[in-house]
GROMACS .gro file of C-alpha atoms in nm:
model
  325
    1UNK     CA    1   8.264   6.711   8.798
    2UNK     CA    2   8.453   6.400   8.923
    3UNK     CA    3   8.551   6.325   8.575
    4UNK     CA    4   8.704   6.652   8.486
    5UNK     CA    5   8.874   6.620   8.809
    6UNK     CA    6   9.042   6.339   8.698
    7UNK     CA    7   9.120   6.482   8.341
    8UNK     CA    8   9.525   6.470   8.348
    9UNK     CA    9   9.572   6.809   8.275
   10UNK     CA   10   9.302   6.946   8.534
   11UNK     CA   11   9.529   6.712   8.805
   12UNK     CA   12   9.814   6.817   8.706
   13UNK     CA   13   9.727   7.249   8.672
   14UNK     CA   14   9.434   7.210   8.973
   15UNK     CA   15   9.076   7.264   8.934
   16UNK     CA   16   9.073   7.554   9.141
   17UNK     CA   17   9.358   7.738   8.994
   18UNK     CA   18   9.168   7.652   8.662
   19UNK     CA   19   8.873   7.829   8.782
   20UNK     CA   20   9.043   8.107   8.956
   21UNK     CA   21   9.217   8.189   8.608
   22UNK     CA   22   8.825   8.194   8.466
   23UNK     CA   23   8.744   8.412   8.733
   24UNK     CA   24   9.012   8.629   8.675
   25UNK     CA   25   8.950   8.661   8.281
   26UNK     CA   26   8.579   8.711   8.298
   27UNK     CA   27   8.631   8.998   8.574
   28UNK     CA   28   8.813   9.180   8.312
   29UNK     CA   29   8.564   9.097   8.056
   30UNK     CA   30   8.283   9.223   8.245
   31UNK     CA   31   8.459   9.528   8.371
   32UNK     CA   32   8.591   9.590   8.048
   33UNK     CA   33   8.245   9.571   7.904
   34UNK     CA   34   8.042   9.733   8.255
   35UNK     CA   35   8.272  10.065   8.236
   36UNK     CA   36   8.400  10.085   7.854
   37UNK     CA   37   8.600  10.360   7.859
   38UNK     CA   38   8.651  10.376   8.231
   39UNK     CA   39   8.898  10.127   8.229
   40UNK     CA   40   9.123  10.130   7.957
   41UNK     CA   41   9.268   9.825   7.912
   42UNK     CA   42   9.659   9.921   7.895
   43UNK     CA   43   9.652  10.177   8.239
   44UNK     CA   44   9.416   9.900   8.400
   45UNK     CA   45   9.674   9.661   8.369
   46UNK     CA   46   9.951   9.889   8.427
   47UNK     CA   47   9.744   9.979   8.782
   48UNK     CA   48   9.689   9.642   8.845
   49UNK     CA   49  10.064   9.527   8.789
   50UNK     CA   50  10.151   9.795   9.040
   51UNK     CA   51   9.956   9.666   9.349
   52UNK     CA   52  10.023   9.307   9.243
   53UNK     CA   53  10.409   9.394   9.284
   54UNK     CA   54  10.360   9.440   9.692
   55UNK     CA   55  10.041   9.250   9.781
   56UNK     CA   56  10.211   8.967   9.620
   57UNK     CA   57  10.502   8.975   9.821
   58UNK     CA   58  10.296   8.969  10.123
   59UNK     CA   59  10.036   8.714  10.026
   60UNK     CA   60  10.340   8.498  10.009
   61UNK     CA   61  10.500   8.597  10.286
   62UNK     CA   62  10.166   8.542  10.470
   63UNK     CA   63  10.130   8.176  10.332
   64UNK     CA   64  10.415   8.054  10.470
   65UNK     CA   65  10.226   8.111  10.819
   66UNK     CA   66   9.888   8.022  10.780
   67UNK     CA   67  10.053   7.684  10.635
   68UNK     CA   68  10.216   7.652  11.006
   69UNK     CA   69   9.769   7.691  11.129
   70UNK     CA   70   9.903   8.045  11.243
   71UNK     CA   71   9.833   8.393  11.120
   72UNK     CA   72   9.951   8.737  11.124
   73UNK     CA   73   9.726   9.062  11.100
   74UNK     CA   74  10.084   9.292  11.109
   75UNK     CA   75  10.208   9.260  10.781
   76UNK     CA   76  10.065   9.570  10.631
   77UNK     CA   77  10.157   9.802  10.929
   78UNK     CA   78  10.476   9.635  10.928
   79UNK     CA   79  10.527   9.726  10.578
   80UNK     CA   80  10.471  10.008  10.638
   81UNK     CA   81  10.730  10.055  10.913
   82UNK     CA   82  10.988   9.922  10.717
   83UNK     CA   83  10.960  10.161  10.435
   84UNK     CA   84  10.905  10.461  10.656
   85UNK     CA   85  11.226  10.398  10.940
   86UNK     CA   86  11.488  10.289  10.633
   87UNK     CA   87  11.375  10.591  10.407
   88UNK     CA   88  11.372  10.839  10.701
   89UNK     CA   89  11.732  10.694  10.754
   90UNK     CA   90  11.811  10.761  10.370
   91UNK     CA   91  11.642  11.135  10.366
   92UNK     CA   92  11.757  11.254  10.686
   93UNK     CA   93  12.049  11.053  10.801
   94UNK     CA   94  12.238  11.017  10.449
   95UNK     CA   95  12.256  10.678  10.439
   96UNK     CA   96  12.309  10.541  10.090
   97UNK     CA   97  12.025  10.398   9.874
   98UNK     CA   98  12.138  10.011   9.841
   99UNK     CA   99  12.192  10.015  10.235
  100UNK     CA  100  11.833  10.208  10.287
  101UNK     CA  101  11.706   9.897  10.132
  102UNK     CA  102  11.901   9.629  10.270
  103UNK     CA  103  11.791   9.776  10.595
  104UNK     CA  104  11.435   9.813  10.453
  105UNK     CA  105  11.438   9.382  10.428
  106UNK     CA  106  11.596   9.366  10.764
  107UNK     CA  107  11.376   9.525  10.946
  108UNK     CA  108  11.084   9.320  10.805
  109UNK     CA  109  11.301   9.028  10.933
  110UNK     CA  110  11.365   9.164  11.267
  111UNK     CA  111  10.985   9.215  11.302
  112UNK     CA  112  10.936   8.805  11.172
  113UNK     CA  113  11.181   8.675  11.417
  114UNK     CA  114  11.011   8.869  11.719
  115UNK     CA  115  10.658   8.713  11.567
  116UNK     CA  116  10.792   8.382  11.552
  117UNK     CA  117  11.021   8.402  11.905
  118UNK     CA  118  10.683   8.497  12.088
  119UNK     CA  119  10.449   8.195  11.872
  120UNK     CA  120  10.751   7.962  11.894
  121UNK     CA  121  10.962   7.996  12.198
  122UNK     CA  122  10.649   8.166  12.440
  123UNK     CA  123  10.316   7.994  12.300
  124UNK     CA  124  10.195   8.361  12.285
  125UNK     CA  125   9.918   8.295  12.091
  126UNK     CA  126   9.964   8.405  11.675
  127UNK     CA  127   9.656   8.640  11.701
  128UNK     CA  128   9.779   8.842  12.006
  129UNK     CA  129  10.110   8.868  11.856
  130UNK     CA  130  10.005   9.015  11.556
  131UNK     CA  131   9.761   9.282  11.744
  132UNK     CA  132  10.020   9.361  11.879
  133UNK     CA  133  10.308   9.388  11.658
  134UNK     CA  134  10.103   9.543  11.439
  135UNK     CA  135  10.098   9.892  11.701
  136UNK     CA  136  10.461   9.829  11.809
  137UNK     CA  137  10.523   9.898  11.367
  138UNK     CA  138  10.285  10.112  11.354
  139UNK     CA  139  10.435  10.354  11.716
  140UNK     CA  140  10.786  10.272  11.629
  141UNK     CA  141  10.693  10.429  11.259
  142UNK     CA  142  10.575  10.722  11.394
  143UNK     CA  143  10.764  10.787  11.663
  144UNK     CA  144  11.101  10.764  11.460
  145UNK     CA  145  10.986  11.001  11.151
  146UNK     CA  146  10.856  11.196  11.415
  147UNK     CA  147  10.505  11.179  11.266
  148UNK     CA  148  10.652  11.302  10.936
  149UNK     CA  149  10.544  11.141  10.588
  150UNK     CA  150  10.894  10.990  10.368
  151UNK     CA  151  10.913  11.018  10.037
  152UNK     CA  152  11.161  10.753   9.883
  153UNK     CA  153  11.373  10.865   9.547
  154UNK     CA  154  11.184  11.014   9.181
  155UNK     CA  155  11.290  10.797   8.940
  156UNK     CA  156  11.507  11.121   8.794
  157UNK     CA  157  11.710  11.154   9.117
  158UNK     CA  158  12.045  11.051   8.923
  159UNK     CA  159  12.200  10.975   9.240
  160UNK     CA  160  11.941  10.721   9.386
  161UNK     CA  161  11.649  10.707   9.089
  162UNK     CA  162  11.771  10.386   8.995
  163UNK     CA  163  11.647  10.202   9.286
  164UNK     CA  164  11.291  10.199   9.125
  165UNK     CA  165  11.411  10.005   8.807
  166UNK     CA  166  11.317   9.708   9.027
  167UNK     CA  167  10.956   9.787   8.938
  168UNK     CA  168  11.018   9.926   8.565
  169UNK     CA  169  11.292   9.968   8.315
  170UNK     CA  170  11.180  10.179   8.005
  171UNK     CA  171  10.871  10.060   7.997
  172UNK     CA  172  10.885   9.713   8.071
  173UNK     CA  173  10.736   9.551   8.402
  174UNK     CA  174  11.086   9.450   8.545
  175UNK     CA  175  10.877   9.362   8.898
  176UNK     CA  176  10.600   9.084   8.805
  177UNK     CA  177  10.936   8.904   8.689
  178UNK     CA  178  11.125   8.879   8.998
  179UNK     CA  179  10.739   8.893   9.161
  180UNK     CA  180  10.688   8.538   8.975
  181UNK     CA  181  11.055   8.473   9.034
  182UNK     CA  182  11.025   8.435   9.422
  183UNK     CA  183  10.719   8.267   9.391
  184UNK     CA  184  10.882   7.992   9.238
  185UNK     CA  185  11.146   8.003   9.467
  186UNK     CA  186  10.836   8.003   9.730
  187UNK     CA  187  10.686   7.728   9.587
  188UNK     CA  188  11.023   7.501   9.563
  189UNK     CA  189  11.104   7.591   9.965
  190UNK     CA  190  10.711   7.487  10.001
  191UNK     CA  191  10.684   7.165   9.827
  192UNK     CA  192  11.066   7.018   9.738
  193UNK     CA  193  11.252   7.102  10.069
  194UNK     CA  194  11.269   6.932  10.467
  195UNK     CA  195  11.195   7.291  10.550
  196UNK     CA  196  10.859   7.311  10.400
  197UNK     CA  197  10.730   6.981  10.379
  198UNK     CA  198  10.780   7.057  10.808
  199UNK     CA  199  10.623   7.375  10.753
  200UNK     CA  200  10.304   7.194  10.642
  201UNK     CA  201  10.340   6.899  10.891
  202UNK     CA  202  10.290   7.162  11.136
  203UNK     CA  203   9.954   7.264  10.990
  204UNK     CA  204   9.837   6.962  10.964
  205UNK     CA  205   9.916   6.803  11.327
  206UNK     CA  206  10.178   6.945  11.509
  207UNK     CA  207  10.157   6.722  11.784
  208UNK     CA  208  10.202   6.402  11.548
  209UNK     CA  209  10.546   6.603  11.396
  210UNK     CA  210  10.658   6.705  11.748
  211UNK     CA  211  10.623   6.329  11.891
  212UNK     CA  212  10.815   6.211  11.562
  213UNK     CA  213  11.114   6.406  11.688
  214UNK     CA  214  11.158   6.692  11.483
  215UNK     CA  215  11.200   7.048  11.649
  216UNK     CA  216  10.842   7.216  11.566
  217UNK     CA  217  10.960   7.518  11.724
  218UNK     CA  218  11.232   7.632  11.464
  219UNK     CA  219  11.016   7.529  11.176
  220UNK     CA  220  10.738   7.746  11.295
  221UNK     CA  221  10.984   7.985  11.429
  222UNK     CA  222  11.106   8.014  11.017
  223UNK     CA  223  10.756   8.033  10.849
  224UNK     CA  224  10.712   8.348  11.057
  225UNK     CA  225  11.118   8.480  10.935
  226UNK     CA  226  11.004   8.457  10.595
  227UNK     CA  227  10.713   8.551  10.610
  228UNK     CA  228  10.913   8.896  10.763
  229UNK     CA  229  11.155   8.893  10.491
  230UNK     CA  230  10.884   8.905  10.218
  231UNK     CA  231  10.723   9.172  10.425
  232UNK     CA  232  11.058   9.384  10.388
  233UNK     CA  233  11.040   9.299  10.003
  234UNK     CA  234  10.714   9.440   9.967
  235UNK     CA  235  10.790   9.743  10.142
  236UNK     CA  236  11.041   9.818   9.857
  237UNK     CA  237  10.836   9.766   9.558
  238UNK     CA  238  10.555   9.951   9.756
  239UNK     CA  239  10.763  10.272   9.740
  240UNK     CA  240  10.897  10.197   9.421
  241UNK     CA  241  10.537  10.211   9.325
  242UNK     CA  242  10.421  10.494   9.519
  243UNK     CA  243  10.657  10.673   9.669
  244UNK     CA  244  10.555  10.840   9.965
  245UNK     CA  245  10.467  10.676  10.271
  246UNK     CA  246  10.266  10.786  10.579
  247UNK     CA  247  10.280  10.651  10.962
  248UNK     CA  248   9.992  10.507  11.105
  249UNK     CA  249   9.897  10.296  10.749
  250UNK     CA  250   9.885   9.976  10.638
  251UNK     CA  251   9.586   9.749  10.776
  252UNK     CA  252   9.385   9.754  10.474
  253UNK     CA  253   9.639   9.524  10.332
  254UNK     CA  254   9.652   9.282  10.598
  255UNK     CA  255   9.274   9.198  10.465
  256UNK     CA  256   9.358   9.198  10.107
  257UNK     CA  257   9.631   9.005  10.136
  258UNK     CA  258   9.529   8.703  10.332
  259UNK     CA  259   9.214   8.735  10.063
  260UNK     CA  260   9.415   8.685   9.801
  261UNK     CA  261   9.627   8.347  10.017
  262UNK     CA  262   9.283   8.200  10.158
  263UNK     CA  263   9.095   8.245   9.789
  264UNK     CA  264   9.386   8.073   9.575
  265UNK     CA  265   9.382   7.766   9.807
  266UNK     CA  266   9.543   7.818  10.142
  267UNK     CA  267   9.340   7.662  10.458
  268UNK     CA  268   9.299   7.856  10.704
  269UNK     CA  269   9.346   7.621  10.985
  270UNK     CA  270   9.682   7.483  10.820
  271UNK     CA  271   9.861   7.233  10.645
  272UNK     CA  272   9.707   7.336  10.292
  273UNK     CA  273   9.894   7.587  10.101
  274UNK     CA  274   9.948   7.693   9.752
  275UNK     CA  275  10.176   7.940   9.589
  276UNK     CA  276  10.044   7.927   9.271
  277UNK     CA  277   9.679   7.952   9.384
  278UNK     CA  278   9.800   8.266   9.598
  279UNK     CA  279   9.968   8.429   9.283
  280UNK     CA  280   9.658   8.452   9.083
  281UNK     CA  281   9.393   8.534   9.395
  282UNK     CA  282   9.615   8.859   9.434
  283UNK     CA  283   9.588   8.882   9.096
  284UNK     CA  284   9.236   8.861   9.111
  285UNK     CA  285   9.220   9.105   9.442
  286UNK     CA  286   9.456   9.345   9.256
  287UNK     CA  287   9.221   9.388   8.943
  288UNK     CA  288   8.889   9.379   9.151
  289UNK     CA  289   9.063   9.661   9.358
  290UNK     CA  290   9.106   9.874   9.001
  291UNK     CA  291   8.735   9.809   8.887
  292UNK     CA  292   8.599   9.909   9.211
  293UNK     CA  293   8.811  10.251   9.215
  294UNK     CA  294   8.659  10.272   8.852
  295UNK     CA  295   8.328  10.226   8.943
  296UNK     CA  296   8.387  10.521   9.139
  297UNK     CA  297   8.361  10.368   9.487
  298UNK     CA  298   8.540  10.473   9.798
  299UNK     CA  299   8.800  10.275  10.044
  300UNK     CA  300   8.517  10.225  10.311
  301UNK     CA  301   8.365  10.032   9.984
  302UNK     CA  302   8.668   9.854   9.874
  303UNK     CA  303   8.715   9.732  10.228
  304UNK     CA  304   8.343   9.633  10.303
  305UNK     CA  305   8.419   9.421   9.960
  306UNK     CA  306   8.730   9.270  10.029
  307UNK     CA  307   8.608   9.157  10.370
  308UNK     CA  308   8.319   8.963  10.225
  309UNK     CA  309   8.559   8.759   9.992
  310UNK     CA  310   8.755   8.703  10.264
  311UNK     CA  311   8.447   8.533  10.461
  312UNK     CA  312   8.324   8.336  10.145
  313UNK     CA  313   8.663   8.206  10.037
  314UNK     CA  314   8.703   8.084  10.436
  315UNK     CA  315   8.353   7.978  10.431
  316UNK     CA  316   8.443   7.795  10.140
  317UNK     CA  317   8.755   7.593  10.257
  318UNK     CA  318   8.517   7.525  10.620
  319UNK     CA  319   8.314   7.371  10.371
  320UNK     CA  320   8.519   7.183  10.168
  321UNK     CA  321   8.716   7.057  10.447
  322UNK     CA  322   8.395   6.915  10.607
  323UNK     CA  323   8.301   6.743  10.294
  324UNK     CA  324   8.645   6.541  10.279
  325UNK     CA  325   8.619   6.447  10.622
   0.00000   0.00000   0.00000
């Protein structure tokens, strides 16, 4: 094992991006093989594509905070909101499609600064924050649509259809581009900037960064703004994807989206994070998610599921953790 760790290309791509990559090819194998004609290879990967485009964008969002040693359980609810309040604005109010979603992305902002004010500026801790953002999104959702469902644009509205080109142009999957795209972007902020490298200071001993001068507050203060931002992405491609939306939604992402951070190689407790690992564990979540619903499981199953990977894969950076130390 130590020698293949220090193969150049396993050092350069990471052993445990290597292996999530098997992980992720064999899964298809063996579902492939398990249901046969159950899962059809092209509308498998066509359903997996389409719940990679939003659990992606918050499994990065989502990174950029547990990097900081915080977390935030609100992201799916807030999602939620976000699509529900700007597309009840667009249905009922009139407001125009581009501004629906500009507003969509701002309110997944607004929702990032308030997380990070309270963390940063109050030393609420990042647990009852997100308890409790995540019923302020959730009441706030329901009280503005009045309880009401919102369905965003068909595709052949030819007034505001062409919002959901951002998912799908003729055929071709326009979203795991700019999906990828902003990881990259992610992963440069993350690794080549002051920004991140602070970002995963923070993690790693805020204390140590704080006595070295360097305001810990607005760094942690940011990784909780972007983290909002991506939120407000999500919530776009989600009805892009989907369409409709309901009030009182959203948790069973939280779960599957931290999953899909904490199994690609983000430490729980901080100052550990990788973008690239987190792009393929949703990957991986994403496609488990398909074969279970082809097995012909429910969502009590899927969830009983997802929260035992998200034990092991914390269990397994506890463990790893201990071992280096």
């Amino acid at each position: 094992m130590e020698k293949l760790k220090q193969n150049p290309i396993v050092k350069k791509l990471g052993l445990n991006r290597i292996l999530l990559v098997g992980i992720l090819i064999l899964m298809f194998v063996v579902f492939k093989v398990v249901l046969g004609a159950k899962f059809p290879v092209g509308d498998s990967i066509k359903s997996t594509l389409n719940y990679v485009y939003f659990l992606g964008f918050l499994s990065l969002g989502v990174t950029f905070v547990i990097a900081t040693g915080g977390i935030d359980f609100s992201i799916g609810p807030v999602m939620f909101c976000c699509a529900l309040v700007s597309g009840y604005c667009m249905t009922s109010y009139g407001i125009p499609c581009a501004a629906a979603m500009v507003l969509c992305v701002l309110i997944g902002l607004c929702f990032g600064t308030f997380n990070g004010w309270l963390v940063s500026y109050m030393s609420v801790p990042p647990f009852i924050v997100s308890m409790a953002s995540m019923n302020i999104a959730k009441g706030l959702a329901s009280v503005f649509t009045k309880t009401q469902s919102v369905s965003w644009p068909m595709s052949s509205d030819p007034v505001n259809g062409w919002f959901r080109k951002i998912v799908s142009v003729n055929g071709f999957p326009v979203g795991i581009v700019i999906f990828l795209t902003v990881a990259v972007i992610c992963g440069i902020v993350l690794y080549r900037t002051k920004p991140g490298r602070y970002i995963l200071c923070l993690g790693s001993n805020s204390e140590a960064v704080r006595l070295s001068g360097v305001n810990t507050r607005k760094w942690r203060m940011l990784a909780y703004m972007i983290c909002g931002t991506l939120v407000g992405i999500a919530a776009l491609f989600f009805v892009a994807t989907y369409t409709t939306v309901q009030p009182g939604y959203g948790d069973q992402y939280n779960n599957e989206a931290i999953a899909g951070c904490v199994m690609g190689g983000t430490s729980m407790v901080g100052g550990l994070a990788s973008i690239g690992g987190t792009v393929i564990g949703v990957f991986i979540i994403s496609l488990l998610q398909q074969g279970i619903m082809a097995f012909g499981l429910g969502k009590g199953q899927q969830m009983i599921i997802t929260g035992i990977i998200v034990i092991v894969a914390v269990y397994a950076d506890v463990s790893a953790r201990r071992r280096k130390n």
